[in-house]
mmCIF file of C-alpha atoms in Angstrom:
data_model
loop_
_atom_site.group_PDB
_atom_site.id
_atom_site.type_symbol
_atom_site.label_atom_id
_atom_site.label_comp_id
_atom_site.label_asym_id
_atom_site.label_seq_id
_atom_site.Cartn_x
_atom_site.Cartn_y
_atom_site.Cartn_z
ATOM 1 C CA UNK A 1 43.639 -83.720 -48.856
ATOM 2 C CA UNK A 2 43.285 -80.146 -50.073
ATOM 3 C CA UNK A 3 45.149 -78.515 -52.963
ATOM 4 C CA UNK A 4 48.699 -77.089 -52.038
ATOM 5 C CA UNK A 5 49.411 -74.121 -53.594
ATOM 6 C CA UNK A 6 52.948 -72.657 -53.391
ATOM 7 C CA UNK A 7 54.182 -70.606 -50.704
ATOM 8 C CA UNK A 8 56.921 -68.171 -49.484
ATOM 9 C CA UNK A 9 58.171 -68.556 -45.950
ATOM 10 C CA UNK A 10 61.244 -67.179 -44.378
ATOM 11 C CA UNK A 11 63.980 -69.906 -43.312
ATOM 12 C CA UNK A 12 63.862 -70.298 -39.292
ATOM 13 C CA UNK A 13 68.016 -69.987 -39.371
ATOM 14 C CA UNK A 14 68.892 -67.396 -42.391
ATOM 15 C CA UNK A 15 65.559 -65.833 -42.917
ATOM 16 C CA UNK A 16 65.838 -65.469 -46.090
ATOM 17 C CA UNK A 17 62.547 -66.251 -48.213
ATOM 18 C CA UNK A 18 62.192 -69.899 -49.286
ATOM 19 C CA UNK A 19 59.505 -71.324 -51.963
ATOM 20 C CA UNK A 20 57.346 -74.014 -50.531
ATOM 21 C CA UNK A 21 55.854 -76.386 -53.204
ATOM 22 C CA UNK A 22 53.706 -79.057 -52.793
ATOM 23 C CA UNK A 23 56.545 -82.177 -52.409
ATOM 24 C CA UNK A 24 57.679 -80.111 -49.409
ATOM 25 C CA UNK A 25 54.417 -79.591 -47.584
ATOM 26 C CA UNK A 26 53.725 -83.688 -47.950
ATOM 27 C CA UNK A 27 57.201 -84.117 -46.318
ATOM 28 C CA UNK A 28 56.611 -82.138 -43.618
ATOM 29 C CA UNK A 29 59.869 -80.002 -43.643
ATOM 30 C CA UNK A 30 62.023 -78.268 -46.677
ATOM 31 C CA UNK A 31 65.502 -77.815 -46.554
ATOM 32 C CA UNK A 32 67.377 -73.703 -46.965
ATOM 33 C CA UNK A 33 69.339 -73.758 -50.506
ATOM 34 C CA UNK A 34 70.635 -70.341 -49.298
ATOM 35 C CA UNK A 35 74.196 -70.481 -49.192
ATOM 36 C CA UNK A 36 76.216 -71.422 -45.938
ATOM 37 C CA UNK A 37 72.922 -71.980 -44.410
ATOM 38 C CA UNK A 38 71.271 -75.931 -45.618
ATOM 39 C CA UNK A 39 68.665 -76.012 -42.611
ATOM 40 C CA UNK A 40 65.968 -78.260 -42.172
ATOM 41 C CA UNK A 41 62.711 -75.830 -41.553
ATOM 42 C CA UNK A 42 59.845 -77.545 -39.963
ATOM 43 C CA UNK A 43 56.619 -76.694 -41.727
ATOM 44 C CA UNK A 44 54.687 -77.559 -38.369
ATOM 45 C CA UNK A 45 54.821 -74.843 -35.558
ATOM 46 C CA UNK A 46 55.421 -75.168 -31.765
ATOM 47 C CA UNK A 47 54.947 -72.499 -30.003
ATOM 48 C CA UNK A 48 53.496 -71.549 -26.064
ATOM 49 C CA UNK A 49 49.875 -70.460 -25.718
ATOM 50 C CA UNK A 50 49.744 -67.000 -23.853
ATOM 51 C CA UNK A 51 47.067 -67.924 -21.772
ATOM 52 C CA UNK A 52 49.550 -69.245 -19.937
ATOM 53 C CA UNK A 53 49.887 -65.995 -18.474
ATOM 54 C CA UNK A 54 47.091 -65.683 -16.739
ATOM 55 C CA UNK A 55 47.914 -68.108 -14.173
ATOM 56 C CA UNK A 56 51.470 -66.693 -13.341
ATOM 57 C CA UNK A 57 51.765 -65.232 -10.086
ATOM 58 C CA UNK A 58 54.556 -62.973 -10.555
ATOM 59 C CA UNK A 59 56.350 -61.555 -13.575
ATOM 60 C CA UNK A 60 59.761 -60.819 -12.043
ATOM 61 C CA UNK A 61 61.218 -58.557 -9.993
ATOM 62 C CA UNK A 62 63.919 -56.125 -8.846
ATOM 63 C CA UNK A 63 66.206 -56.896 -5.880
ATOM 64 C CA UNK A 64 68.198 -53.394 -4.692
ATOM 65 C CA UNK A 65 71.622 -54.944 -3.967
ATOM 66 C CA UNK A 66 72.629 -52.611 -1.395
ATOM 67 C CA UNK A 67 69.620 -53.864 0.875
ATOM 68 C CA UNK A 68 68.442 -56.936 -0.522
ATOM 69 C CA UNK A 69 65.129 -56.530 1.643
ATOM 70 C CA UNK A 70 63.827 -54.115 -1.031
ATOM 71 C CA UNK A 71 62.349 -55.951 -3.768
ATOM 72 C CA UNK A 72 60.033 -54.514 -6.547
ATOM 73 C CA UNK A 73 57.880 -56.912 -8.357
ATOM 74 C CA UNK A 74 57.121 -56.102 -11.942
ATOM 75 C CA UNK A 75 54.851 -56.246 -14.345
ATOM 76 C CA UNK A 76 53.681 -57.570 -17.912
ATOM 77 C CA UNK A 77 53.983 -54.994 -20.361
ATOM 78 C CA UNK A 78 56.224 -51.586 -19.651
ATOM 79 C CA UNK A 79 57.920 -51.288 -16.153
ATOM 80 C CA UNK A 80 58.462 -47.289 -15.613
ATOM 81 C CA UNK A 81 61.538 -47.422 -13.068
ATOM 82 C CA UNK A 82 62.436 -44.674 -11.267
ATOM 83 C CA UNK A 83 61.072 -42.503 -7.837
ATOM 84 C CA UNK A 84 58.406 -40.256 -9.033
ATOM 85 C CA UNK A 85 55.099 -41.617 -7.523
ATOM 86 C CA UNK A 86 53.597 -42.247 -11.627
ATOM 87 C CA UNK A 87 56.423 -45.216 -11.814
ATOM 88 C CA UNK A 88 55.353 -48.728 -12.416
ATOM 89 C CA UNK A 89 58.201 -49.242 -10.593
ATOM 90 C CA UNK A 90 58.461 -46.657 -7.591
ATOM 91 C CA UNK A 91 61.837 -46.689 -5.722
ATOM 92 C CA UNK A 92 62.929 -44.873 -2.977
ATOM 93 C CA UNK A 93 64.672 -41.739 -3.357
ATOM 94 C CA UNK A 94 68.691 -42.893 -2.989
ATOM 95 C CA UNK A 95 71.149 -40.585 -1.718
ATOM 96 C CA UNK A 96 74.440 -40.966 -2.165
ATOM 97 C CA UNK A 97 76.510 -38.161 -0.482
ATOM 98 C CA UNK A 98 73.845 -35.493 -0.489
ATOM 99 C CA UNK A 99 73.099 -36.970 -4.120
ATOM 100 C CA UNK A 100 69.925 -39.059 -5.621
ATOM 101 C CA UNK A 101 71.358 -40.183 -8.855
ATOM 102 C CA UNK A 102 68.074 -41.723 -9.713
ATOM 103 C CA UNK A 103 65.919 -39.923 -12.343
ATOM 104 C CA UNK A 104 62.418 -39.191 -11.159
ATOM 105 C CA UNK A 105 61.084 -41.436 -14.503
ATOM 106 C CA UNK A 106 64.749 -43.030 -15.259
ATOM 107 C CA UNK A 107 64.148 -46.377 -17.480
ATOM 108 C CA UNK A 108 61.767 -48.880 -18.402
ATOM 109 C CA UNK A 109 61.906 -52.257 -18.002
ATOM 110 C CA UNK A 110 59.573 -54.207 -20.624
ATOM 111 C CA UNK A 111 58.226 -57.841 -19.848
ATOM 112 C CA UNK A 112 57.046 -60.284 -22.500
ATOM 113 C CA UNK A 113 55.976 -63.711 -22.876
ATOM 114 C CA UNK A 114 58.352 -64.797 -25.883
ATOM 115 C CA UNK A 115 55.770 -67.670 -27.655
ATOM 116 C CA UNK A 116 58.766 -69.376 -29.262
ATOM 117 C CA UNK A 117 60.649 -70.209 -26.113
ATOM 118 C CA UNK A 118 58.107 -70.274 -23.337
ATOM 119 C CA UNK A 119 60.287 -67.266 -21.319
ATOM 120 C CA UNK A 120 59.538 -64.172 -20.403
ATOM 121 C CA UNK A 121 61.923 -61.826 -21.690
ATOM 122 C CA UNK A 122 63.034 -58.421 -20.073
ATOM 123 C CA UNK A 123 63.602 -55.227 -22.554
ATOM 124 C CA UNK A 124 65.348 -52.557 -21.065
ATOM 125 C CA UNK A 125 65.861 -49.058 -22.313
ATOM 126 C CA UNK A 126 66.771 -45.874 -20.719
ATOM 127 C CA UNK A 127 64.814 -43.083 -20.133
ATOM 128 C CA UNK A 128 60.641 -43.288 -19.924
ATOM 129 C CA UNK A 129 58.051 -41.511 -21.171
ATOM 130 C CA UNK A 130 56.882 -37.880 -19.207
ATOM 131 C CA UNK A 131 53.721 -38.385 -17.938
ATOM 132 C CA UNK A 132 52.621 -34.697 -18.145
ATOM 133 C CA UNK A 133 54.553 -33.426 -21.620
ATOM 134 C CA UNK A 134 53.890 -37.420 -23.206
ATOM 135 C CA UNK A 135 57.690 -36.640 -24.089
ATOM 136 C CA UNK A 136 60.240 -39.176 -24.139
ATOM 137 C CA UNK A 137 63.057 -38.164 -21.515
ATOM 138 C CA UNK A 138 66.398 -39.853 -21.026
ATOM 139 C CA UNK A 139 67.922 -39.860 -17.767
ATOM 140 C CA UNK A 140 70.244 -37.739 -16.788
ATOM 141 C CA UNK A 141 73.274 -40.070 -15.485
ATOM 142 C CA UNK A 142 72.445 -43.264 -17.831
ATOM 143 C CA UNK A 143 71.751 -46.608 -17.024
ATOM 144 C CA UNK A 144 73.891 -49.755 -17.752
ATOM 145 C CA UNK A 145 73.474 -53.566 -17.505
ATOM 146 C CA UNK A 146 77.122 -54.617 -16.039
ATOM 147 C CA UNK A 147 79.375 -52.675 -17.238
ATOM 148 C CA UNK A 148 77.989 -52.147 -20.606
ATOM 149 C CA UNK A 149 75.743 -48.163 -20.631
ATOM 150 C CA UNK A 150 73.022 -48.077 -22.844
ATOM 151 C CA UNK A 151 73.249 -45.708 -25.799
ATOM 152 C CA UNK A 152 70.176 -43.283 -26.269
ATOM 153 C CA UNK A 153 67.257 -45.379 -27.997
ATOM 154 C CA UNK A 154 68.977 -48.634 -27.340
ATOM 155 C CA UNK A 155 67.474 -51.954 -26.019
ATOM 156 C CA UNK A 156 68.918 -54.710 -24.724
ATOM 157 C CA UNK A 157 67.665 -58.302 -22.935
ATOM 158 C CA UNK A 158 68.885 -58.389 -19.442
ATOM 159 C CA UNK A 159 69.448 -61.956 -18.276
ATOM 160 C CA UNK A 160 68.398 -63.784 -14.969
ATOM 161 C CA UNK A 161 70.669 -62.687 -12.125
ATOM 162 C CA UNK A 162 71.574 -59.724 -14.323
ATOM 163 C CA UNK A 163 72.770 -56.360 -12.129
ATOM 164 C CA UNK A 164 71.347 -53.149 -13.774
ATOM 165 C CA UNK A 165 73.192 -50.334 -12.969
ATOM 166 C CA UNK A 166 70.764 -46.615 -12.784
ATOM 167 C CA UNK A 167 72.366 -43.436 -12.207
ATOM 168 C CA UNK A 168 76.134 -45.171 -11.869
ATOM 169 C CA UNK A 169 74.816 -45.841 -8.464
ATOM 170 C CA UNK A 170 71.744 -47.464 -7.287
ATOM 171 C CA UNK A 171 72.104 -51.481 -8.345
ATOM 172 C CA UNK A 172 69.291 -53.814 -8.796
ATOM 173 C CA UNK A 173 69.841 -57.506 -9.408
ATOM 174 C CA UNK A 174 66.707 -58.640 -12.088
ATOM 175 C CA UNK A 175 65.109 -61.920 -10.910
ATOM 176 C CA UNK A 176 63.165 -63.395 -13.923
ATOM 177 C CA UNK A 177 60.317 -65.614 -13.008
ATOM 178 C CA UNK A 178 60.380 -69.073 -14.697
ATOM 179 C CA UNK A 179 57.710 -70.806 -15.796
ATOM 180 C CA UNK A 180 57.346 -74.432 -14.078
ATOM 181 C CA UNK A 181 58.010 -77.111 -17.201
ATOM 182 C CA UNK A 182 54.870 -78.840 -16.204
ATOM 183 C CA UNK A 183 53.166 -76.163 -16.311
ATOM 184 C CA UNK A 184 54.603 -74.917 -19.777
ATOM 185 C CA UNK A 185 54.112 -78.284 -21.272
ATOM 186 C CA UNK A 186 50.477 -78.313 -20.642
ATOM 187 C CA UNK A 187 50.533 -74.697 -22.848
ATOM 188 C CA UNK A 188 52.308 -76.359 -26.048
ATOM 189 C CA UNK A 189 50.515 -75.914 -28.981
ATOM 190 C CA UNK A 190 51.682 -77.696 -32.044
ATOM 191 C CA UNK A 191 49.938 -76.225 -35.804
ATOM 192 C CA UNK A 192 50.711 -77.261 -38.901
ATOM 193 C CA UNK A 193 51.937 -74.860 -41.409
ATOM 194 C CA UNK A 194 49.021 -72.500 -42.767
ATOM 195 C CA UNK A 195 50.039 -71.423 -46.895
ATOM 196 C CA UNK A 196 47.480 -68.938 -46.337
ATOM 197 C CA UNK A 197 49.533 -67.436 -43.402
ATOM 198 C CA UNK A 198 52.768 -67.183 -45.506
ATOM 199 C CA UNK A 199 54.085 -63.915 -47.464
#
């Protein structure tokens, strides 16, 4: 067995920065001395492979709860939502007593493979990115998930089933695509801790 040396890692409850020495790497875990905290860190890793990904085939999508026949599949990465033709996401034009209270570019919806959990994970912000200035543009009547509006520069997860409101108006209902467990399983990757991967 090779030398330990010591190492600094961050505690996987606190994260606050906890010494690893040699007696804890042969044990296979080390205990947080941080007050009100006391948890067992395991110095082995779990995590999903993301070639997982490649096999998926869909990512998600939004469901227009007015008329549940519209459906807009999304994509890994950033989602531009809105109905200008240069969205990820192009929707039709809405109107709402002689209204559209849609932006042309009006959020983005980002889609990630979270490692740690095996779930993709949807990020949404209002406002995108102008394609012609490169400009970052809010929309013009907001965009909330429930009942909760996002504040300018603010992202939150949105959750399975969760309704995202755009313009006070138009409502989409997100549904997340889950990975099937078998599937996942056979994507589990299990490493033991690295010191030379540590702070």
């Amino acid at each position: 067995m090779a030398t330990f040396k010591n190492a600094i890692i961050n505690c996987q409850k606190c994260g606050k920065l906890i010494i690893v020495k040699s007696r804890d790497f042969e044990k296979g875990t080390i205990q947080c001395a941080h007050q009100n905290c006391g948890y067992v860190n395991k110095l082995t890793l779990e995590f999903y492979d993301d070639r997982i990904l490649q096999g998926l085939p869909l990512f998600g999508q939004l469901v227009y709860v007015e008329n549940p026949s519209l459906s807009y599949p999304l994509q890994m990465g950033v989602n531009t939502i809105g109905h200008s033709s240069s969205c990820t996401v192009h929707t039709e034009r809405f109107i709402h007593d002689g209204k559209c209270y849609l932006s042309r570019r009006h959020c983005t919806i980002e889609v990630f493979f979270d490692q740690w959990t095996g779930l993709l994970r949807y990020i949404l912000q209002d406002g995108a990115l102008e394609t012609e200035s490169g400009q970052f543009k809010y929309s013009l009547n907001g965009t909330s998930i429930g009942s909760y509006f996002l504040k300018n520069g603010e992202k939150l997860d949105v959750p399975n089933k969760g309704l995202i409101n755009l313009g006070g108006r138009d409502i989409f209902r997100l549904e997340v695509y889950e990975i099937p467990t078998a599937m996942l399983q056979s994507y589990k990757v299990s490493k033991l801790f690295d010191p030379d991967e540590t702070q």
